[in-house]
Coordinates of C-alpha atoms in Angstrom, one line a residue:
X1 CA 19.5 -39.1 -20.0
X2 CA 15.7 -39.1 -20.4
X3 CA 15.3 -40.3 -16.8
X4 CA 17.6 -37.5 -15.5
X5 CA 15.6 -34.9 -17.4
X6 CA 12.4 -36.2 -15.9
X7 CA 13.9 -36.3 -12.4
X8 CA 15.2 -32.7 -12.9
X9 CA 11.7 -31.5 -13.8
X10 CA 10.1 -33.4 -10.9
X11 CA 12.6 -31.8 -8.5
X12 CA 11.8 -28.4 -9.8
X13 CA 8.0 -29.0 -9.5
X14 CA 8.5 -30.2 -5.9
X15 CA 10.3 -27.0 -5.0
X16 CA 7.5 -24.9 -6.4
X17 CA 4.7 -27.1 -5.0
X18 CA 4.6 -25.5 -1.4
X19 CA 4.3 -22.0 -2.9
X20 CA 1.7 -23.1 -5.4
X21 CA -0.4 -24.8 -2.7
X22 CA -0.1 -21.6 -0.6
X23 CA -1.2 -19.5 -3.5
X24 CA -4.2 -21.8 -4.2
X25 CA -5.3 -22.2 -0.6
X26 CA -4.7 -18.6 0.7
X27 CA -5.2 -16.4 -2.5
X28 CA -7.0 -18.0 -5.4
X29 CA -9.6 -20.1 -3.4
X30 CA -10.6 -17.2 -1.1
X31 CA -10.9 -14.9 -4.2
X32 CA -13.1 -17.3 -6.0
X33 CA -15.2 -17.9 -2.9
X34 CA -15.6 -14.1 -2.4
X35 CA -16.7 -13.7 -6.0
X36 CA -19.3 -16.4 -5.5
X37 CA -20.4 -15.1 -2.1
X38 CA -21.0 -11.6 -3.6
X39 CA -23.9 -13.1 -5.5
X40 CA -25.7 -14.2 -2.3
X41 CA -27.3 -12.6 0.7
X42 CA -25.8 -14.3 3.8
X43 CA -25.6 -13.3 7.4
X44 CA -22.8 -15.8 8.3
X45 CA -25.4 -18.2 9.8
X46 CA -28.3 -20.0 8.2
X47 CA -29.1 -20.5 4.5
X48 CA -27.6 -18.4 1.7
X49 CA -30.0 -16.7 -0.6
X50 CA -29.0 -16.1 -4.3
X51 CA -29.6 -12.4 -5.2
X52 CA -27.6 -12.2 -8.4
X53 CA -26.1 -8.7 -8.9
X54 CA -28.4 -7.1 -6.2
X55 CA -25.4 -6.5 -3.9
X56 CA -23.6 -4.6 -6.6
X57 CA -26.7 -2.5 -7.3
X58 CA -27.1 -1.8 -3.6
X59 CA -23.5 -0.8 -3.3
X60 CA -23.7 2.0 -5.9
X61 CA -26.8 3.4 -4.2
X62 CA -25.2 3.3 -0.7
X63 CA -24.0 6.8 0.3
X64 CA -21.5 5.4 2.9
X65 CA -19.9 3.2 0.2
X66 CA -19.6 6.0 -2.3
X67 CA -18.1 8.2 0.4
X68 CA -15.7 5.5 1.4
X69 CA -14.7 5.2 -2.2
X70 CA -13.9 8.9 -2.4
X71 CA -11.9 8.8 0.8
X72 CA -9.9 5.8 -0.6
X73 CA -9.0 7.5 -3.8
X74 CA -7.9 10.6 -1.9
X75 CA -5.8 8.5 0.5
X76 CA -4.3 6.5 -2.4
X77 CA -3.4 9.6 -4.4
X78 CA -1.7 11.3 -1.5
X79 CA -0.1 8.1 -0.2
X80 CA 1.4 6.9 -3.5
X81 CA 2.8 10.3 -4.5
X82 CA 4.0 11.3 -1.0
X83 CA 5.4 7.9 -0.3
X84 CA 7.4 7.8 -3.5
X85 CA 8.9 11.3 -3.0
X86 CA 9.7 10.6 0.6
X87 CA 11.3 7.2 -0.1
X88 CA 13.3 8.7 -3.0
X89 CA 14.5 11.6 -0.8
X90 CA 15.7 9.2 1.9
X91 CA 17.3 6.9 -0.7
X92 CA 19.3 9.7 -2.3
X93 CA 20.3 10.9 1.2
X94 CA 21.8 7.6 2.2
X95 CA 22.7 6.1 -1.2
X96 CA 26.4 6.4 -1.0
X97 CA 28.6 4.6 1.4
X98 CA 30.2 6.7 4.1
X99 CA 31.0 6.9 7.8
X100 CA 27.9 6.0 9.9
X101 CA 25.6 5.7 6.8
X102 CA 24.6 2.2 7.9
X103 CA 23.3 3.7 11.2
X104 CA 21.1 6.2 9.3
X105 CA 19.8 3.5 6.9
X106 CA 18.9 1.3 9.9
X107 CA 17.1 4.2 11.6
X108 CA 15.0 5.0 8.5
X109 CA 14.2 1.3 7.9
X110 CA 13.4 0.5 11.5
X111 CA 9.7 1.5 11.4
X112 CA 9.1 -1.1 8.7
X113 CA 10.2 -3.8 11.1
X114 CA 8.1 -2.8 14.0
X115 CA 4.6 -4.2 14.6
X116 CA 2.1 -1.9 13.0
X117 CA -0.4 -2.3 15.9
X118 CA 2.3 -1.2 18.4
X119 CA 3.3 1.8 16.3
X120 CA -0.4 2.6 15.8
X121 CA -1.1 2.7 19.6
X122 CA 2.0 5.0 20.1
X123 CA 0.7 7.2 17.3
X124 CA -2.7 7.3 18.9
X125 CA -1.3 8.3 22.2
X126 CA 0.8 11.1 20.6
X127 CA -2.2 12.6 18.8
X128 CA -4.6 12.6 21.8
X129 CA -5.9 16.1 23.0
X130 CA -3.4 15.9 25.9
X131 CA -0.7 14.0 23.9
X132 CA 2.8 14.8 22.9
X133 CA 2.0 16.6 19.6
X134 CA -0.5 18.9 21.2
X135 CA 1.9 19.5 24.1
X136 CA 4.5 20.7 21.5
X137 CA 2.0 22.8 19.7
X138 CA 0.9 24.5 22.9
X139 CA 4.5 25.1 24.0
X140 CA 5.0 27.0 20.7
X141 CA 2.0 29.2 21.6
X142 CA -0.5 27.7 19.2
X143 CA -4.0 26.3 20.1
X144 CA -4.3 22.5 20.5
X145 CA -5.8 20.5 17.7
X146 CA -8.4 17.7 17.9
X147 CA -6.5 15.6 15.3
X148 CA -8.2 12.1 15.6
X149 CA -11.5 13.7 16.6
X150 CA -11.5 16.1 13.6
X151 CA -13.2 15.1 10.3
X152 CA -10.7 17.2 8.4
X153 CA -7.5 16.1 10.3
X154 CA -8.0 12.4 11.1
X155 CA -7.2 11.1 7.6
X156 CA -4.0 13.2 7.6
X157 CA -2.9 11.5 10.9
X158 CA -3.6 8.1 9.3
X159 CA -1.5 9.1 6.3
X160 CA 1.4 10.3 8.5
X161 CA 1.5 6.9 10.1
X162 CA 1.5 5.2 6.7
X163 CA 4.4 7.3 5.5
X164 CA 6.3 6.6 8.7
X165 CA 5.8 2.8 8.3
X166 CA 6.4 2.5 4.5
X167 CA 9.0 5.1 3.4
X168 CA 11.9 3.2 4.9
X169 CA 11.0 -0.1 3.2
X170 CA 10.7 1.5 -0.2
X171 CA 13.9 3.5 0.5
X172 CA 15.8 0.2 0.6
X173 CA 14.3 -0.9 -2.8
X174 CA 15.1 2.5 -4.4
X175 CA 18.7 2.4 -3.1
X176 CA 19.2 -1.0 -4.8
X177 CA 17.8 0.6 -8.0
X178 CA 20.0 3.7 -7.7
X179 CA 23.1 1.5 -7.2
X180 CA 22.4 -0.4 -10.3
X181 CA 22.7 2.7 -12.5
X182 CA 26.2 2.7 -14.1
X183 CA 28.5 5.6 -13.0
X184 CA 29.5 6.2 -16.6
X185 CA 26.2 7.9 -17.3
X186 CA 26.8 10.4 -14.6
X187 CA 30.4 11.0 -15.7
X188 CA 29.2 11.6 -19.3
X189 CA 26.5 14.0 -18.0
X190 CA 29.1 15.9 -15.9
X191 CA 31.4 16.2 -19.0
X192 CA 28.4 17.8 -20.8
X193 CA 28.0 20.3 -18.0
X194 CA 24.8 18.9 -16.5
X195 CA 23.9 20.1 -13.0
X196 CA 22.9 17.7 -10.2
X197 CA 19.2 18.4 -10.8
X198 CA 19.6 17.8 -14.6
X199 CA 21.5 14.5 -13.8
X200 CA 18.6 13.4 -11.6
X201 CA 16.0 14.3 -14.1
X202 CA 17.7 13.0 -17.3
X203 CA 19.7 10.1 -15.9
X204 CA 18.5 8.9 -12.6
X205 CA 14.7 9.0 -13.1
X206 CA 14.7 7.3 -16.6
X207 CA 17.1 4.6 -15.6
X208 CA 15.2 4.0 -12.4
X209 CA 12.0 3.3 -14.2
X210 CA 11.8 -0.4 -13.5
X211 CA 12.3 0.1 -9.7
X212 CA 9.9 3.1 -9.7
X213 CA 7.3 1.0 -11.5
X214 CA 7.5 -1.7 -8.8
X215 CA 7.4 0.9 -6.0
X216 CA 4.3 2.7 -7.5
X217 CA 2.4 -0.5 -8.1
X218 CA 3.1 -1.8 -4.6
X219 CA 2.1 1.6 -3.1
X220 CA -1.2 1.6 -5.0
X221 CA -1.9 -1.9 -3.7
X222 CA -1.0 -0.9 -0.1
X223 CA -3.1 2.2 -0.4
X224 CA -6.2 0.4 -1.4
X225 CA -5.7 -2.3 1.3
X226 CA -5.1 0.2 4.2
X227 CA -6.8 -1.2 7.3
X228 CA -4.7 -1.7 10.4
X229 CA -3.9 2.0 10.8
X230 CA -7.5 3.0 10.6
X231 CA -8.6 0.2 12.9
X232 CA -6.2 1.2 15.6
X233 CA -6.3 5.0 15.2
X234 CA -9.8 6.0 14.4
X235 CA -12.1 2.9 13.9
X236 CA -13.2 4.6 10.7
X237 CA -14.4 7.8 12.4
X238 CA -15.2 10.4 13.2
X239 CA -18.5 10.2 11.2
X240 CA -16.9 7.9 8.6
X241 CA -14.2 10.5 7.8
X242 CA -11.5 7.7 7.7
X243 CA -13.7 4.8 6.5
X244 CA -12.0 3.4 3.4
X245 CA -13.6 0.8 1.2
X246 CA -11.7 -2.1 2.8
X247 CA -12.6 -0.9 6.2
X248 CA -16.3 -0.5 5.1
X249 CA -16.2 -4.1 3.8
X250 CA -14.9 -5.2 7.2
X251 CA -17.7 -3.4 9.0
X252 CA -20.3 -4.8 6.6
X253 CA -19.1 -8.3 7.2
X254 CA -18.3 -8.4 10.9
X255 CA -20.4 -5.6 12.4
X256 CA -23.6 -5.7 10.2
X257 CA -23.2 -9.4 9.2
X258 CA -23.7 -8.7 5.5
X259 CA -21.1 -11.1 4.1
X260 CA -22.5 -11.1 0.6
X261 CA -22.5 -7.3 0.4
X262 CA -19.0 -7.2 1.9
X263 CA -17.7 -9.7 -0.7
X264 CA -19.2 -7.5 -3.5
X265 CA -17.2 -4.5 -2.1
X266 CA -14.0 -6.5 -2.1
X267 CA -14.6 -7.6 -5.7
X268 CA -15.0 -4.0 -6.8
X269 CA -11.8 -3.0 -4.9
X270 CA -10.0 -5.8 -6.6
X271 CA -11.3 -4.7 -10.1
X272 CA -10.2 -1.1 -9.4
X273 CA -6.7 -2.3 -8.3
X274 CA -6.3 -4.4 -11.5
X275 CA -7.5 -1.5 -13.7
X276 CA -5.1 1.0 -12.1
X277 CA -2.2 -1.4 -12.3
X278 CA -2.9 -1.9 -16.0
X279 CA -3.1 1.8 -16.6
X280 CA 0.2 2.3 -14.8
X281 CA 1.8 -0.6 -16.7
X282 CA 0.8 1.1 -20.0
X283 CA 2.0 4.6 -18.9
X284 CA 5.4 3.3 -17.7
X285 CA 5.6 0.6 -20.4
X286 CA 5.9 -2.0 -17.8
X287 CA 9.0 -0.3 -16.3
X288 CA 11.1 -0.9 -19.4
X289 CA 13.9 1.6 -20.0
X290 CA 13.6 2.9 -23.5

Protein backbone atom coordinates (compact mmCIF):
# COMPACT_ATOMS: atom_id res chain seq x y z
CA UNK A 1 0.00 0.00 0.00
CA UNK A 2 2.84 2.36 0.97
CA UNK A 3 4.67 1.60 -2.29
CA UNK A 4 1.50 2.32 -4.28
CA UNK A 5 1.03 5.67 -2.53
CA UNK A 6 4.62 6.63 -3.27
CA UNK A 7 4.22 5.54 -6.92
CA UNK A 8 0.99 7.58 -7.26
CA UNK A 9 2.76 10.66 -5.92
CA UNK A 10 5.75 10.16 -8.21
CA UNK A 11 3.41 9.77 -11.22
CA UNK A 12 1.66 13.02 -10.32
CA UNK A 13 4.95 14.88 -9.97
CA UNK A 14 6.16 13.51 -13.33
CA UNK A 15 3.02 14.84 -15.04
CA UNK A 16 3.57 18.27 -13.48
CA UNK A 17 7.32 18.32 -14.16
CA UNK A 18 7.21 19.56 -17.83
CA UNK A 19 4.97 22.51 -16.90
CA UNK A 20 7.10 23.26 -13.85
CA UNK A 21 10.29 23.25 -15.94
CA UNK A 22 8.66 25.52 -18.52
CA UNK A 23 7.54 27.89 -15.76
CA UNK A 24 11.05 28.04 -14.26
CA UNK A 25 12.94 28.35 -17.58
CA UNK A 26 10.62 30.74 -19.45
CA UNK A 27 8.98 32.78 -16.67
CA UNK A 28 10.70 32.72 -13.26
CA UNK A 29 14.34 32.69 -14.46
CA UNK A 30 13.87 35.59 -16.98
CA UNK A 31 11.98 37.58 -14.34
CA UNK A 32 14.79 37.15 -11.79
CA UNK A 33 17.39 37.91 -14.48
CA UNK A 34 15.48 41.08 -15.45
CA UNK A 35 15.33 42.18 -11.81
CA UNK A 36 19.10 41.70 -11.43
CA UNK A 37 19.85 43.36 -14.79
CA UNK A 38 17.83 46.42 -13.77
CA UNK A 39 20.58 47.19 -11.24
CA UNK A 40 23.28 47.32 -13.92
CA UNK A 41 24.25 49.50 -16.85
CA UNK A 42 24.78 47.18 -19.83
CA UNK A 43 24.75 47.79 -23.56
CA UNK A 44 24.40 44.11 -24.44
CA UNK A 45 28.13 43.77 -25.15
CA UNK A 46 31.11 44.27 -22.87
CA UNK A 47 31.20 44.38 -19.07
CA UNK A 48 28.20 45.17 -16.90
CA UNK A 49 28.49 48.07 -14.47
CA UNK A 50 26.60 47.97 -11.18
CA UNK A 51 24.59 51.21 -10.78
CA UNK A 52 22.18 50.22 -8.00
CA UNK A 53 18.84 52.03 -8.27
CA UNK A 54 20.17 54.61 -10.74
CA UNK A 55 18.08 53.19 -13.60
CA UNK A 56 14.91 53.63 -11.53
CA UNK A 57 15.86 57.20 -10.65
CA UNK A 58 16.56 57.98 -14.33
CA UNK A 59 13.24 56.45 -15.30
CA UNK A 60 11.15 58.82 -13.23
CA UNK A 61 13.09 61.80 -14.62
CA UNK A 62 12.65 60.59 -18.21
CA UNK A 63 9.81 62.56 -19.92
CA UNK A 64 9.35 59.89 -22.60
CA UNK A 65 8.87 57.17 -19.96
CA UNK A 66 6.42 59.30 -17.99
CA UNK A 67 4.51 60.05 -21.16
CA UNK A 68 4.48 56.35 -22.14
CA UNK A 69 3.13 55.53 -18.68
CA UNK A 70 0.25 57.98 -19.17
CA UNK A 71 -0.51 56.53 -22.62
CA UNK A 72 -0.46 53.01 -21.16
CA UNK A 73 -2.93 53.88 -18.41
CA UNK A 74 -5.26 55.56 -20.95
CA UNK A 75 -5.01 52.53 -23.22
CA UNK A 76 -5.65 50.05 -20.38
CA UNK A 77 -8.62 52.03 -19.02
CA UNK A 78 -10.37 52.17 -22.40
CA UNK A 79 -9.36 48.64 -23.43
CA UNK A 80 -10.46 46.90 -20.21
CA UNK A 81 -13.82 48.69 -20.02
CA UNK A 82 -14.57 48.59 -23.74
CA UNK A 83 -13.44 45.01 -24.17
CA UNK A 84 -15.63 43.80 -21.30
CA UNK A 85 -18.72 45.62 -22.59
CA UNK A 86 -18.18 44.46 -26.17
CA UNK A 87 -17.48 40.84 -25.21
CA UNK A 88 -20.52 40.82 -22.90
CA UNK A 89 -22.76 42.22 -25.65
CA UNK A 90 -21.58 39.56 -28.10
CA UNK A 91 -21.99 36.81 -25.47
CA UNK A 92 -25.58 37.86 -24.70
CA UNK A 93 -26.31 38.06 -28.43
CA UNK A 94 -25.24 34.49 -29.19
CA UNK A 95 -25.69 32.86 -25.76
CA UNK A 96 -28.74 30.77 -26.54
CA UNK A 97 -28.77 27.93 -29.02
CA UNK A 98 -30.68 28.53 -32.21
CA UNK A 99 -30.58 28.08 -35.95
CA UNK A 100 -27.26 29.32 -37.36
CA UNK A 101 -25.97 30.51 -33.96
CA UNK A 102 -22.81 28.43 -34.35
CA UNK A 103 -21.97 30.34 -37.51
CA UNK A 104 -22.22 33.70 -35.75
CA UNK A 105 -20.15 32.45 -32.80
CA UNK A 106 -17.47 31.28 -35.25
CA UNK A 107 -17.50 34.65 -37.05
CA UNK A 108 -17.08 36.58 -33.79
CA UNK A 109 -14.35 34.24 -32.53
CA UNK A 110 -12.44 34.05 -35.84
CA UNK A 111 -10.24 37.17 -35.29
CA UNK A 112 -8.78 35.57 -32.14
CA UNK A 113 -7.50 32.65 -34.21
CA UNK A 114 -5.80 34.73 -36.92
CA UNK A 115 -2.18 35.86 -36.74
CA UNK A 116 -2.02 39.25 -35.06
CA UNK A 117 0.70 40.42 -37.47
CA UNK A 118 -1.41 39.49 -40.51
CA UNK A 119 -4.47 41.31 -39.13
CA UNK A 120 -2.25 44.24 -38.17
CA UNK A 121 -0.98 44.67 -41.73
CA UNK A 122 -4.55 44.49 -43.08
CA UNK A 123 -5.59 47.12 -40.51
CA UNK A 124 -2.62 49.28 -41.51
CA UNK A 125 -3.63 49.11 -45.17
CA UNK A 126 -7.25 49.96 -44.32
CA UNK A 127 -6.29 53.09 -42.35
CA UNK A 128 -3.85 54.52 -44.90
CA UNK A 129 -4.66 58.01 -46.35
CA UNK A 130 -5.89 56.26 -49.52
CA UNK A 131 -7.12 53.15 -47.74
CA UNK A 132 -10.55 51.54 -47.42
CA UNK A 133 -11.74 53.54 -44.39
CA UNK A 134 -10.86 56.90 -45.89
CA UNK A 135 -12.48 55.79 -49.15
CA UNK A 136 -15.75 55.11 -47.28
CA UNK A 137 -15.54 58.41 -45.41
CA UNK A 138 -14.98 60.39 -48.61
CA UNK A 139 -17.84 58.51 -50.31
CA UNK A 140 -20.14 59.78 -47.56
CA UNK A 141 -18.97 63.34 -48.24
CA UNK A 142 -16.64 63.80 -45.25
CA UNK A 143 -12.97 64.83 -45.44
CA UNK A 144 -10.33 62.11 -45.20
CA UNK A 145 -8.56 61.54 -41.89
CA UNK A 146 -4.83 60.98 -41.19
CA UNK A 147 -5.58 58.19 -38.65
CA UNK A 148 -2.17 56.54 -38.14
CA UNK A 149 -0.38 59.81 -38.88
CA UNK A 150 -2.40 61.75 -36.30
CA UNK A 151 -1.28 62.11 -32.69
CA UNK A 152 -4.91 62.19 -31.54
CA UNK A 153 -6.26 59.34 -33.70
CA UNK A 154 -3.44 56.75 -33.86
CA UNK A 155 -4.07 55.29 -30.38
CA UNK A 156 -7.76 54.91 -31.25
CA UNK A 157 -6.84 52.84 -34.31
CA UNK A 158 -4.60 50.63 -32.14
CA UNK A 159 -7.47 50.20 -29.67
CA UNK A 160 -9.93 49.29 -32.44
CA UNK A 161 -7.57 46.51 -33.57
CA UNK A 162 -7.22 45.27 -29.98
CA UNK A 163 -11.01 45.14 -29.58
CA UNK A 164 -11.35 43.27 -32.88
CA UNK A 165 -8.80 40.66 -31.79
CA UNK A 166 -9.87 40.17 -28.16
CA UNK A 167 -13.64 40.57 -27.93
CA UNK A 168 -14.43 37.21 -29.57
CA UNK A 169 -12.06 35.32 -27.28
CA UNK A 170 -13.56 36.78 -24.11
CA UNK A 171 -17.05 36.31 -25.59
CA UNK A 172 -16.51 32.53 -25.48
CA UNK A 173 -15.44 32.71 -21.82
CA UNK A 174 -18.45 34.83 -20.89
CA UNK A 175 -20.84 32.48 -22.73
CA UNK A 176 -19.52 29.62 -20.57
CA UNK A 177 -20.15 31.74 -17.47
CA UNK A 178 -23.64 32.75 -18.59
CA UNK A 179 -24.60 29.15 -19.30
CA UNK A 180 -23.54 28.16 -15.77
CA UNK A 181 -26.20 30.44 -14.23
CA UNK A 182 -29.19 28.25 -13.23
CA UNK A 183 -32.42 29.10 -15.08
CA UNK A 184 -34.37 28.96 -11.81
CA UNK A 185 -33.02 32.37 -10.82
CA UNK A 186 -34.43 33.92 -13.99
CA UNK A 187 -37.76 32.15 -13.52
CA UNK A 188 -37.99 33.48 -9.97
CA UNK A 189 -37.13 37.00 -11.17
CA UNK A 190 -39.83 36.82 -13.88
CA UNK A 191 -42.40 35.70 -11.30
CA UNK A 192 -41.47 38.80 -9.27
CA UNK A 193 -42.07 40.94 -12.38
CA UNK A 194 -38.43 41.81 -13.11
CA UNK A 195 -37.71 43.26 -16.54
CA UNK A 196 -34.89 41.93 -18.76
CA UNK A 197 -32.68 44.82 -17.67
CA UNK A 198 -33.40 44.15 -13.98
CA UNK A 199 -32.68 40.44 -14.50
CA UNK A 200 -29.35 41.32 -16.08
CA UNK A 201 -28.43 43.76 -13.31
CA UNK A 202 -29.63 41.74 -10.29
CA UNK A 203 -29.16 38.15 -11.50
CA UNK A 204 -26.70 37.92 -14.39
CA UNK A 205 -24.00 40.36 -13.27
CA UNK A 206 -23.75 39.17 -9.61
CA UNK A 207 -23.70 35.47 -10.56
CA UNK A 208 -21.23 36.13 -13.37
CA UNK A 209 -18.71 37.68 -10.96
CA UNK A 210 -16.15 34.80 -11.05
CA UNK A 211 -16.03 34.90 -14.86
CA UNK A 212 -16.03 38.70 -14.94
CA UNK A 213 -13.11 38.75 -12.49
CA UNK A 214 -11.10 36.46 -14.75
CA UNK A 215 -11.94 38.51 -17.87
CA UNK A 216 -11.03 41.81 -16.19
CA UNK A 217 -7.70 40.55 -14.81
CA UNK A 218 -6.71 39.04 -18.15
CA UNK A 219 -7.72 42.25 -19.94
CA UNK A 220 -5.57 44.33 -17.59
CA UNK A 221 -2.58 42.07 -18.22
CA UNK A 222 -3.19 42.19 -21.98
CA UNK A 223 -3.54 45.95 -21.88
CA UNK A 224 -0.23 46.50 -20.11
CA UNK A 225 1.55 44.05 -22.42
CA UNK A 226 0.26 45.49 -25.71
CA UNK A 227 3.11 45.44 -28.21
CA UNK A 228 2.44 43.69 -31.54
CA UNK A 229 -0.36 46.04 -32.62
CA UNK A 230 1.84 49.08 -31.99
CA UNK A 231 4.90 47.54 -33.64
CA UNK A 232 2.96 46.74 -36.82
CA UNK A 233 0.66 49.77 -37.04
CA UNK A 234 2.59 52.80 -35.81
CA UNK A 235 6.05 51.83 -34.53
CA UNK A 236 5.24 53.92 -31.45
CA UNK A 237 4.59 57.12 -33.44
CA UNK A 238 3.72 59.64 -34.46
CA UNK A 239 5.95 61.55 -32.00
CA UNK A 240 5.59 58.85 -29.30
CA UNK A 241 1.76 59.19 -29.39
CA UNK A 242 1.36 55.38 -29.24
CA UNK A 243 4.51 54.50 -27.31
CA UNK A 244 3.41 52.44 -24.32
CA UNK A 245 5.75 51.41 -21.51
CA UNK A 246 6.34 47.93 -22.94
CA UNK A 247 7.12 49.39 -26.35
CA UNK A 248 9.44 51.95 -24.77
CA UNK A 249 11.22 49.12 -22.91
CA UNK A 250 11.66 47.37 -26.26
CA UNK A 251 13.07 50.54 -27.83
CA UNK A 252 15.39 51.14 -24.89
CA UNK A 253 16.80 47.61 -25.16
CA UNK A 254 17.01 46.99 -28.91
CA UNK A 255 17.26 50.47 -30.37
CA UNK A 256 19.27 52.36 -27.73
CA UNK A 257 21.03 49.28 -26.26
CA UNK A 258 20.19 50.20 -22.66
CA UNK A 259 19.35 46.72 -21.38
CA UNK A 260 19.62 47.67 -17.71
CA UNK A 261 17.27 50.61 -18.14
CA UNK A 262 14.83 48.52 -20.19
CA UNK A 263 14.83 45.85 -17.46
CA UNK A 264 14.03 48.50 -14.84
CA UNK A 265 11.02 49.59 -16.93
CA UNK A 266 9.73 46.00 -17.14
CA UNK A 267 10.12 45.60 -13.35
CA UNK A 268 7.99 48.70 -12.79
CA UNK A 269 5.36 47.45 -15.28
CA UNK A 270 5.26 44.11 -13.45
CA UNK A 271 4.82 45.86 -10.08
CA UNK A 272 1.94 47.97 -11.48
CA UNK A 273 0.22 44.87 -12.88
CA UNK A 274 0.50 43.05 -9.55
CA UNK A 275 -0.80 46.10 -7.65
CA UNK A 276 -3.82 46.53 -9.96
CA UNK A 277 -4.60 42.80 -9.82
CA UNK A 278 -4.56 42.91 -6.01
CA UNK A 279 -6.85 45.97 -5.98
CA UNK A 280 -9.26 44.24 -8.38
CA UNK A 281 -9.08 41.08 -6.28
CA UNK A 282 -10.08 43.08 -3.19
CA UNK A 283 -12.84 45.01 -4.99
CA UNK A 284 -14.45 41.89 -6.48
CA UNK A 285 -13.57 39.70 -3.46
CA UNK A 286 -11.63 37.34 -5.67
CA UNK A 287 -14.66 36.77 -7.89
CA UNK A 288 -16.59 35.04 -5.11
CA UNK A 289 -20.36 35.21 -5.32
CA UNK A 290 -21.74 36.54 -2.03
